[in-house]
């Protein structure tokens, strides 16, 4: 240790005496750890940190910093902090850092702080000519030339598998020691719907229900015009300071104005333009670099679900984003555990198995919100939580470079799935009105349950010519994920007699969908009628066409941002689930108005003026079909299918 201290003190003395005259003779490309070369790159310091030190200032101090970082005396962040300081403060900061670490003592410090004036004077006389010559021959730094081709279309990926880079966040500002970078967009669109009986500014399944009309648009198809700005979104990525060389702690918080409208006196008249801000994501993630090719992470908070959200379409209409029409997704509180394993090869293959426990929820649409808060927290809040266990989700994803052309993102293929349970509870006081045999069989009340499950396969295949994103799913009780045409579960009374429904603790009325039921079996025993999930399937295909790349547009010109997307999606209930003669009278939500299928076709054209401004135009057809035999009344005429031809146009300002 004494020998190391002497060497460092000697090096500092040389830096003090010689460095001032040599300042400015190195370019940024020369400033690296001494061991780096084209044939033999420098070995990383302890913990795997990159030893490269930032450019600028005194080149001899830079060289010494490179050695100290490489040897593990200083961390990379400490080296960069000293190197990025003012030139006259670099040496002082270096000495103080070494003193804190015990490398130099108080007795050593005068020697390294007060150099010999004779040596300085000699160097000051001898060097100027050489320094001027070096500066004259040093090439000027040039700016990057930019991309050679227009980039291919990158799929929408809200759950990327690549782990964050340590110290990789380019901070816009800091909040104490935490680095933060805001992002978001402001979007204003004008919308015309040929038929929108619900009055929403977003597409919704064909449910037009009120106290006076059912599935009836009136004398016209009920066209509507909206101009909306509540899709505005804002968020921030953040990174916590260096905890350990192998640990990276990042996070995100995000919200938008897609929430409900304020209900206060000073907003009642104008509430339609006063939508409330609500959060979408709020999570933190801890990554551990277990090896050069292995990353293990834990995430806690609200994020996109593994099931459904791993493949999303690119649509201009983002309030619904194709839900109930083939695109399933959610954001949910969760604990997520994952592994990213780099396998390498010519395609840069990576595998990422992920597991999560989620908030258990069944989703709720009770008479289109006429119950207010009671309806919102009824089945959705109680029946998942009352099962007494979390929802389990998993995903296995492979990522690889399908097309090696410049500007093409890697491809992904995956499977995801979930498993959960819902339970409704009937208390003993509800049994007082039941027949004697029923009350005697269940004097303390009873519970009724049904499973929820789903499987999804998907792919995202970017190429230089087109980008294909596709998803296919099948499951039971998918209402929380916006699948199954709003249906959830049904009560199966097959082989049972004398069914009696009861009000559960979830807050729904006695005639609520799937109300718990007691009945008598063939042996004369009173039993709980089984509840079963309503099964559904569907998916979408979204094809992105990089028009500007096709026509070899200048990537730095104003025609580099033309993109066209073609989309088709479908969500469908298994037919016999809605026509099952054994389904009880309270089998389905909104029964007896079963929705069989939702279909969506869309074409979206984007023109990106620059990185901050994009204009979008979308033509789409949303259609809902009922079970055969059931009909709508559309503009006074019966029809088994309702359609809305929707046009939407507007700018998106991104930051």
XYZ file of C-alpha atoms in Angstrom:
655
model
C 0.000 0.000 0.000
C 2.856 2.384 0.847
C 4.386 1.764 -2.554
C 1.046 2.518 -4.264
C 0.707 5.771 -2.333
C 4.211 6.843 -3.312
C 3.542 6.085 -6.968
C 0.308 8.045 -6.947
C 1.905 10.993 -5.155
C 4.723 10.981 -7.721
C 2.193 10.879 -10.539
C 0.273 13.763 -9.009
C 3.480 15.780 -8.730
C 4.201 15.194 -12.420
C 0.644 16.192 -13.298
C 0.951 19.396 -11.279
C 4.232 20.447 -12.865
C 3.786 19.327 -16.451
C 0.021 19.324 -17.020
C -0.640 23.085 -17.215
C 1.584 23.453 -20.236
C 0.075 20.471 -22.037
C -3.569 21.439 -21.483
C -5.611 21.377 -24.658
C -3.319 19.125 -26.712
C -5.591 16.070 -26.603
C -8.817 15.539 -28.502
C -11.888 13.846 -27.071
C -11.098 10.646 -28.927
C -7.688 10.402 -27.199
C -9.092 10.535 -23.685
C -9.530 6.927 -22.588
C -8.006 4.614 -20.066
C -4.351 3.913 -21.023
C -4.833 0.194 -21.515
C -7.429 0.664 -24.275
C -6.279 -0.095 -27.792
C -7.749 -1.472 -30.961
C -6.113 -4.862 -30.424
C -6.489 -5.217 -26.665
C -9.371 -3.404 -24.951
C -8.947 -2.477 -21.310
C -10.326 -4.859 -18.722
C -13.280 -3.373 -16.831
C -12.761 -2.367 -13.207
C -14.342 -4.163 -10.292
C -18.114 -4.346 -10.695
C -18.075 -4.169 -14.467
C -18.214 -0.349 -14.751
C -16.934 1.259 -17.948
C -13.518 2.888 -17.257
C -13.807 5.498 -20.000
C -13.625 9.056 -18.639
C -15.375 12.034 -20.236
C -13.462 14.496 -22.449
C -12.296 18.072 -21.819
C -9.829 19.791 -19.443
C -6.304 18.608 -18.564
C -5.202 15.572 -20.648
C -2.661 14.342 -18.090
C -5.241 14.383 -15.321
C -7.547 12.537 -17.710
C -4.926 9.869 -18.287
C -4.303 9.516 -14.541
C -8.045 9.311 -13.880
C -8.287 6.516 -16.441
C -5.639 4.512 -14.579
C -7.242 5.140 -11.181
C -10.684 4.072 -12.441
C -9.257 0.997 -14.156
C -7.464 -0.010 -10.948
C -10.626 0.467 -8.916
C -9.226 3.328 -6.814
C -11.981 5.622 -8.115
C -15.402 4.741 -9.484
C -16.392 5.733 -13.017
C -18.855 8.300 -11.674
C -16.166 9.865 -9.453
C -13.750 10.020 -12.371
C -16.333 11.674 -14.617
C -17.269 14.182 -11.921
C -13.628 15.284 -11.577
C -13.013 15.316 -15.324
C -16.147 17.416 -16.000
C -15.172 20.043 -13.441
C -13.569 23.379 -14.328
C -9.896 22.863 -15.440
C -8.531 24.860 -12.515
C -10.515 22.728 -10.017
C -9.690 19.250 -11.395
C -6.483 18.706 -9.441
C -7.960 19.914 -6.155
C -10.964 17.581 -6.534
C -8.688 14.647 -7.388
C -6.485 15.222 -4.349
C -9.510 15.518 -2.062
C -11.028 12.311 -3.471
C -7.780 10.411 -2.892
C -7.487 11.843 0.612
C -11.014 10.656 1.468
C -10.078 7.158 0.358
C -6.865 7.213 2.413
C -4.604 6.945 -0.621
C -2.822 10.189 0.250
C -2.438 11.675 3.725
C -2.323 15.200 5.059
C 1.462 15.033 5.009
C 1.411 14.174 1.321
C -0.946 16.949 0.306
C 1.458 19.937 0.375
C 3.742 18.050 -1.997
C 1.020 17.514 -4.555
C -0.637 20.881 -4.112
C 2.497 23.111 -4.205
C 4.728 22.268 -7.169
C 8.221 23.658 -7.654
C 8.033 27.099 -9.295
C 11.319 26.479 -11.086
C 9.933 23.465 -12.906
C 6.762 25.296 -13.851
C 8.753 28.223 -15.208
C 10.957 25.960 -17.309
C 8.009 24.127 -18.791
C 6.161 27.370 -19.450
C 9.043 28.579 -21.611
C 9.742 25.355 -23.484
C 6.288 24.093 -24.418
C 4.220 26.816 -26.160
C 5.629 26.170 -29.609
C 5.003 22.420 -29.382
C 1.506 22.994 -28.029
C 0.684 25.356 -30.880
C 1.898 22.836 -33.425
C -0.173 20.080 -31.854
C -3.275 22.265 -31.889
C -2.664 23.155 -35.510
C -2.559 19.495 -36.556
C -5.488 18.341 -34.392
C -8.565 17.811 -36.628
C -11.692 19.717 -35.714
C -14.518 17.784 -34.161
C -17.278 17.092 -36.691
C -20.968 16.505 -36.043
C -22.514 13.087 -36.810
C -23.799 12.845 -40.344
C -27.139 11.397 -39.218
C -28.943 8.264 -40.440
C -28.280 7.083 -43.957
C -31.791 5.679 -44.449
C -35.244 6.293 -43.043
C -35.763 4.038 -40.040
C -38.126 1.088 -40.326
C -41.316 1.105 -38.250
C -40.702 0.258 -34.603
C -43.534 -1.707 -32.923
C -45.307 -0.187 -29.935
C -43.610 -1.891 -26.965
C -44.805 -0.902 -23.512
C -42.981 -3.857 -21.919
C -39.518 -3.971 -23.529
C -37.236 -6.779 -22.418
C -33.882 -4.992 -22.727
C -32.668 -4.009 -19.247
C -31.913 -0.342 -18.539
C -28.321 0.840 -18.943
C -26.616 1.920 -15.757
C -26.213 5.703 -15.741
C -27.998 5.608 -19.094
C -30.724 8.150 -18.350
C -29.953 11.512 -19.905
C -31.394 13.693 -17.175
C -33.349 16.824 -17.993
C -33.115 17.808 -14.331
C -32.439 16.284 -10.943
C -34.603 15.987 -7.869
C -31.963 15.779 -5.190
C -29.729 12.895 -6.256
C -32.419 11.394 -8.543
C -32.154 12.019 -12.288
C -35.460 12.687 -14.074
C -36.529 13.165 -17.689
C -40.130 14.123 -18.504
C -41.929 12.968 -21.638
C -45.399 12.988 -23.085
C -47.606 14.314 -25.833
C -50.398 16.793 -26.435
C -53.010 15.502 -28.863
C -56.061 17.250 -30.268
C -58.317 15.377 -32.676
C -61.577 16.049 -34.448
C -63.859 12.996 -34.654
C -66.961 12.183 -36.689
C -68.974 9.021 -35.929
C -71.755 7.903 -38.261
C -73.431 6.169 -35.287
C -72.630 6.785 -31.623
C -75.759 6.253 -29.495
C -73.773 6.086 -26.233
C -72.449 9.619 -26.713
C -68.860 8.671 -25.929
C -65.869 10.406 -27.546
C -64.316 6.957 -27.980
C -65.477 3.700 -29.600
C -67.556 1.482 -27.313
C -69.276 -1.892 -27.808
C -72.766 -1.716 -29.247
C -74.611 -1.222 -25.969
C -77.173 1.567 -26.180
C -79.087 1.219 -22.959
C -81.185 3.789 -21.133
C -84.371 3.891 -19.148
C -86.416 4.502 -22.305
C -84.655 2.658 -25.129
C -82.717 -0.565 -25.537
C -80.477 -1.165 -28.536
C -82.260 1.630 -30.366
C -80.591 4.551 -32.165
C -83.806 6.514 -32.675
C -85.005 7.904 -36.017
C -81.412 8.267 -37.282
C -78.213 6.325 -36.783
C -77.310 8.958 -34.188
C -74.189 10.504 -35.780
C -71.940 12.655 -33.560
C -69.033 15.085 -33.833
C -66.394 15.479 -31.108
C -63.283 17.585 -30.729
C -61.186 16.217 -27.899
C -57.973 17.130 -26.130
C -58.147 14.864 -23.080
C -55.763 12.323 -24.595
C -52.907 14.570 -23.416
C -50.349 12.512 -21.479
C -47.345 13.320 -19.332
C -44.841 11.172 -17.500
C -41.272 11.024 -16.256
C -38.546 8.402 -16.271
C -36.136 8.501 -13.371
C -32.948 6.830 -12.197
C -31.669 6.658 -8.660
C -27.997 7.357 -7.885
C -25.311 4.678 -8.020
C -26.072 2.086 -5.343
C -23.609 -0.607 -6.333
C -21.728 -1.433 -9.482
C -24.101 -4.255 -10.461
C -27.399 -2.638 -9.392
C -29.504 -0.227 -11.430
C -32.644 1.367 -9.975
C -35.063 3.044 -12.386
C -38.708 3.999 -12.370
C -41.563 5.779 -14.090
C -44.677 7.747 -13.257
C -47.256 8.587 -15.920
C -50.754 9.988 -16.148
C -53.246 11.488 -18.568
C -56.542 13.350 -18.716
C -58.667 10.412 -19.867
C -60.373 10.245 -16.462
C -63.909 11.195 -15.531
C -65.293 14.729 -15.404
C -65.283 16.950 -12.334
C -68.519 17.169 -10.348
C -68.312 20.502 -8.511
C -70.352 23.708 -8.667
C -67.803 25.694 -10.638
C -67.538 22.919 -13.229
C -71.106 21.634 -13.627
C -71.965 23.837 -16.588
C -68.641 23.221 -18.355
C -67.736 19.793 -17.036
C -67.575 18.333 -20.545
C -64.237 20.081 -21.077
C -62.868 19.445 -17.560
C -61.749 15.830 -17.521
C -59.652 14.850 -14.521
C -56.014 13.803 -14.438
C -55.434 10.184 -13.384
C -52.315 8.070 -13.219
C -51.574 5.254 -15.630
C -48.214 3.950 -14.430
C -46.257 4.285 -11.200
C -43.475 1.759 -10.666
C -39.834 1.271 -9.724
C -37.499 -1.439 -11.009
C -34.312 -2.910 -9.560
C -31.952 -4.645 -12.018
C -29.022 -6.839 -10.968
C -26.307 -7.627 -13.521
C -25.648 -11.230 -12.499
C -23.217 -11.635 -15.374
C -22.145 -10.149 -18.649
C -25.112 -11.833 -20.362
C -27.613 -12.133 -17.502
C -29.906 -9.546 -15.948
C -32.290 -10.314 -13.074
C -34.878 -7.749 -12.036
C -37.764 -6.983 -9.700
C -40.448 -4.397 -10.352
C -43.135 -3.126 -8.016
C -45.990 -0.725 -8.732
C -48.583 -0.231 -11.437
C -47.477 -1.183 -14.934
C -48.854 -2.881 -18.032
C -49.942 -6.486 -17.533
C -47.883 -9.322 -18.986
C -51.038 -10.899 -20.383
C -52.446 -8.909 -23.276
C -50.183 -5.872 -23.178
C -47.124 -7.536 -24.720
C -48.436 -6.768 -28.222
C -50.381 -3.586 -28.986
C -51.516 -2.047 -32.285
C -50.570 1.393 -33.532
C -53.822 3.377 -33.787
C -54.564 7.098 -33.701
C -57.513 6.457 -31.379
C -55.799 5.735 -28.041
C -58.609 6.305 -25.523
C -59.885 2.791 -26.226
C -57.034 1.437 -28.411
C -59.255 -1.218 -29.962
C -60.576 -2.688 -26.722
C -63.560 -5.034 -27.057
C -62.500 -5.285 -30.702
C -59.564 -7.712 -30.525
C -56.962 -5.797 -28.526
C -56.686 -6.992 -24.924
C -54.521 -5.139 -22.407
C -54.520 -3.647 -18.922
C -52.436 -1.732 -16.405
C -52.503 -3.148 -12.892
C -50.675 -3.032 -9.534
C -48.151 -5.864 -9.486
C -44.939 -7.437 -8.287
C -42.963 -8.539 -11.337
C -39.917 -10.826 -11.425
C -37.899 -11.347 -14.580
C -34.736 -12.652 -16.186
C -33.123 -11.461 -19.421
C -30.595 -13.926 -20.818
C -28.452 -12.945 -23.793
C -27.666 -15.977 -25.943
C -25.940 -14.026 -28.705
C -25.288 -15.548 -32.090
C -25.661 -13.888 -35.477
C -29.243 -12.827 -34.591
C -28.414 -11.526 -31.097
C -30.951 -13.855 -29.494
C -32.331 -13.039 -26.037
C -34.763 -15.002 -23.853
C -36.863 -13.333 -21.158
C -39.071 -15.427 -18.839
C -41.188 -13.225 -16.544
C -43.592 -13.925 -13.683
C -45.868 -11.524 -11.803
C -48.497 -11.461 -9.099
C -51.226 -8.941 -9.863
C -54.118 -7.235 -8.185
C -57.050 -9.678 -8.544
C -59.944 -7.996 -10.323
C -62.933 -9.031 -12.385
C -63.753 -5.767 -14.150
C -67.076 -3.999 -13.804
C -69.675 -2.619 -16.156
C -72.968 -2.437 -14.275
C -75.729 -0.871 -16.349
C -73.253 1.476 -18.003
C -72.363 3.230 -14.780
C -75.857 4.066 -13.492
C -74.851 2.787 -10.054
C -71.985 5.287 -9.863
C -69.232 4.498 -7.384
C -71.199 1.548 -6.000
C -71.131 -0.070 -9.414
C -67.453 0.690 -9.950
C -66.249 -0.976 -6.748
C -68.781 -3.795 -6.731
C -67.635 -6.865 -8.629
C -64.406 -5.181 -9.704
C -63.250 -4.344 -6.192
C -64.696 -7.186 -4.135
C -64.973 -10.383 -6.093
C -61.312 -10.685 -7.071
C -60.057 -9.680 -3.627
C -62.605 -11.926 -1.915
C -60.953 -14.949 -3.502
C -58.132 -14.417 -0.997
C -55.316 -14.878 -3.516
C -53.507 -12.798 -6.159
C -53.789 -13.094 -9.886
C -50.852 -14.955 -11.446
C -49.378 -13.943 -14.802
C -46.453 -15.205 -16.820
C -44.704 -14.538 -20.090
C -41.929 -16.132 -22.140
C -40.444 -13.920 -24.852
C -37.699 -14.396 -27.432
C -36.087 -11.384 -29.094
C -33.825 -11.576 -32.140
C -32.675 -9.537 -35.121
C -34.818 -10.755 -38.000
C -33.722 -8.140 -40.539
C -30.124 -6.905 -40.262
C -30.670 -3.877 -42.483
C -29.861 -0.457 -40.956
C -32.545 1.163 -38.846
C -34.569 -2.026 -38.161
C -35.599 -2.938 -34.603
C -35.324 -6.530 -33.312
C -38.242 -8.941 -33.633
C -40.133 -10.602 -30.783
C -42.303 -13.692 -30.372
C -43.977 -14.592 -27.088
C -46.535 -16.493 -25.051
C -48.330 -14.999 -22.062
C -51.018 -16.258 -19.731
C -52.879 -15.587 -16.506
C -54.864 -17.441 -13.879
C -57.141 -15.977 -11.200
C -60.326 -16.599 -9.255
C -63.353 -14.539 -8.307
C -65.598 -15.197 -5.308
C -68.910 -13.666 -4.253
C -70.106 -13.861 -0.658
C -73.661 -14.129 0.675
C -74.009 -13.346 4.383
C -76.339 -14.994 6.894
C -78.737 -12.048 7.034
C -79.559 -12.665 3.367
C -80.727 -16.165 4.246
C -83.623 -14.923 6.352
C -85.973 -14.630 3.378
C -85.015 -18.002 1.903
C -87.163 -21.123 2.249
C -86.516 -23.112 5.411
C -84.541 -25.881 3.729
C -82.229 -23.378 2.057
C -81.623 -21.412 5.242
C -81.056 -24.624 7.170
C -78.528 -25.868 4.620
C -76.490 -22.647 4.747
C -77.331 -20.862 8.022
C -74.098 -18.774 7.898
C -74.400 -17.866 4.247
C -72.368 -19.266 1.357
C -69.825 -18.398 -1.341
C -69.789 -18.943 -5.107
C -66.669 -18.847 -7.267
C -65.463 -19.176 -10.838
C -61.983 -19.219 -12.422
C -60.527 -16.606 -14.745
C -57.820 -17.593 -17.199
C -56.284 -16.757 -20.550
C -53.548 -17.634 -23.025
C -52.062 -15.336 -25.640
C -49.479 -15.774 -28.386
C -48.075 -12.854 -30.322
C -45.314 -11.619 -32.559
C -43.700 -8.372 -33.648
C -41.699 -8.674 -36.857
C -40.026 -5.449 -38.023
C -38.350 -5.505 -41.440
C -37.098 -2.792 -43.787
C -40.262 -3.191 -45.927
C -43.022 -3.607 -43.309
C -43.629 -4.285 -39.630
C -46.151 -6.959 -38.666
C -47.677 -7.088 -35.181
C -50.179 -9.847 -34.417
C -51.910 -11.235 -31.326
C -54.269 -14.159 -30.700
C -55.906 -15.109 -27.397
C -58.373 -17.496 -25.803
C -59.683 -17.519 -22.248
C -62.537 -17.342 -19.789
C -63.920 -14.241 -18.051
C -61.713 -11.724 -19.899
C -63.778 -8.650 -19.055
C -61.024 -6.964 -16.989
C -58.752 -7.240 -20.056
C -61.433 -5.758 -22.359
C -62.242 -9.092 -23.970
C -65.286 -11.352 -24.152
C -67.688 -8.598 -25.265
C -68.274 -7.354 -21.691
C -69.423 -10.795 -20.541
C -67.931 -12.304 -17.396
C -69.461 -15.540 -16.033
C -72.747 -17.379 -15.835
C -74.574 -19.565 -13.346
C -75.083 -23.117 -14.599
C -78.382 -24.562 -13.336
C -78.247 -27.677 -15.507
C -79.704 -30.648 -13.580
C -80.902 -28.359 -10.755
C -84.384 -27.268 -9.754
C -85.946 -24.406 -7.779
C -83.049 -21.927 -8.176
C -83.109 -18.886 -5.855
C -80.717 -15.926 -6.272
C -79.240 -13.910 -3.397
C -77.663 -10.500 -3.020
C -73.926 -10.650 -2.401
C -71.703 -8.274 -0.418
C -70.202 -6.754 -3.545
C -72.897 -4.097 -3.606
C -74.800 -5.218 -6.670
C -78.605 -5.443 -6.698
C -80.427 -8.742 -6.298
C -80.835 -9.064 -10.054
C -77.193 -8.326 -10.737
C -75.361 -10.373 -13.293
C -74.430 -13.793 -12.016
C -76.091 -13.341 -8.632
C -75.164 -16.259 -6.304
C -77.731 -19.030 -6.563
C -78.914 -21.951 -4.435
C -80.867 -24.814 -5.982
C -81.897 -28.414 -5.386
C -80.078 -31.278 -7.073
C -81.485 -34.603 -8.232
C -80.922 -36.122 -4.773
C -82.991 -33.405 -3.131
C -80.009 -31.662 -1.526
C -79.634 -27.884 -1.466
C -76.405 -26.939 -3.268
C -74.637 -23.855 -4.549
C -75.218 -23.595 -8.288
C -71.819 -23.623 -10.028
C -70.583 -20.440 -11.693
C -68.548 -20.736 -14.883
C -66.490 -18.244 -16.902
C -67.787 -17.165 -20.286
C -65.141 -18.116 -22.822
C -63.984 -15.859 -25.631
C -61.292 -15.637 -28.285
C -59.915 -13.083 -30.691
C -56.928 -11.058 -31.744
C -55.664 -8.532 -34.261
C -53.234 -7.997 -37.118
C -51.538 -4.590 -37.472
C -49.328 -3.966 -40.501
C -47.099 -0.880 -40.583
C -45.734 0.322 -43.920
C -42.775 2.768 -43.903
C -43.748 4.697 -47.040
C -40.857 7.144 -46.798
C -38.338 4.300 -46.720
C -40.024 2.631 -49.674
C -39.533 5.737 -51.802
C -35.998 6.360 -50.487
C -36.806 9.716 -48.943
C -34.043 11.835 -47.479
C -33.892 10.802 -43.785
C -33.111 14.424 -42.851
C -35.786 15.922 -45.125
C -39.431 16.763 -44.574
C -40.701 13.664 -46.409
C -39.047 11.180 -44.065
C -42.080 10.753 -41.805
C -44.808 9.102 -43.907
C -46.217 5.870 -42.424
C -49.346 3.846 -43.177
C -50.940 1.265 -40.853
C -53.580 -1.317 -41.789
C -55.457 -3.002 -38.944
C -58.012 -5.763 -38.417
C -59.260 -7.072 -35.067
C -61.995 -9.277 -33.636
C -63.253 -10.229 -30.192
C -65.833 -13.046 -30.038
C -67.634 -15.016 -27.371
C -67.845 -18.774 -27.773
C -71.297 -19.119 -29.306
C -72.809 -21.781 -27.051
C -71.826 -19.827 -23.929
C -74.537 -17.293 -24.831
C -77.084 -19.828 -26.014
C -76.573 -22.399 -23.229
C -80.055 -23.474 -22.070
C -78.617 -24.244 -18.615
C -77.545 -20.633 -18.024
C -79.482 -18.999 -15.226
C -81.613 -15.901 -15.754
C -78.877 -13.728 -14.220
C -76.192 -15.440 -16.258
C -74.504 -12.536 -18.016
C -73.935 -8.897 -17.399
C -76.633 -7.013 -19.286
C -78.468 -10.285 -19.911
C -80.632 -10.925 -21.915
C -78.664 -8.734 -24.352
C -75.755 -10.990 -25.283
C -73.068 -9.518 -27.507
C -71.488 -12.137 -29.715
C -68.749 -10.327 -31.628
C -66.909 -7.029 -32.026
C -64.985 -6.285 -35.242
C -62.647 -3.450 -36.197
C -60.981 -2.498 -39.467
C -58.861 0.641 -39.694
C -56.373 2.491 -41.862
C -54.121 5.121 -40.274
C -51.845 7.562 -42.102
C -49.181 9.525 -40.219
C -47.041 12.400 -41.407
C -44.202 13.240 -39.041
C -43.139 16.829 -39.704
C -40.183 16.575 -37.320
C -39.389 14.672 -34.094
C -41.918 16.791 -32.208
C -44.952 17.196 -34.502
C -46.995 14.458 -36.189
C -50.318 14.661 -38.003
C -52.558 11.595 -38.094
C -55.679 10.622 -40.033
C -57.642 7.446 -39.335
C -60.641 5.853 -41.044
C -62.185 2.948 -39.149
C -65.271 0.764 -38.945
C -66.402 -0.541 -35.551
C -69.094 -3.221 -35.629
C -70.895 -5.228 -32.934
C -72.964 -8.314 -33.728
C -75.581 -9.874 -31.487
C -76.414 -13.538 -31.034
C -78.520 -14.814 -33.967
C -82.138 -13.919 -33.386
C -81.407 -10.776 -31.367
C -81.746 -7.417 -33.141
C -80.934 -3.754 -32.861
C -83.209 -1.005 -34.084
C -80.984 1.142 -36.309
C -82.676 4.262 -37.707
C -86.033 2.543 -37.249
C -85.030 -0.716 -38.931
C -84.121 -4.068 -37.332
C -80.546 -5.275 -37.711
C -78.412 -7.970 -36.141
C -75.295 -5.775 -36.447
C -74.502 -2.199 -35.489
C -71.746 -0.252 -37.246
C -69.969 3.029 -36.640
C -67.862 4.492 -39.453
C -65.405 6.745 -37.661
C -63.117 9.482 -39.037
C -60.465 11.062 -36.814
C -57.808 13.662 -37.610
C -55.436 15.799 -35.605
C -51.917 16.785 -34.574
C -49.756 15.167 -31.895
C -47.099 17.307 -30.223
C -44.479 15.131 -28.560
C -41.917 16.087 -25.950
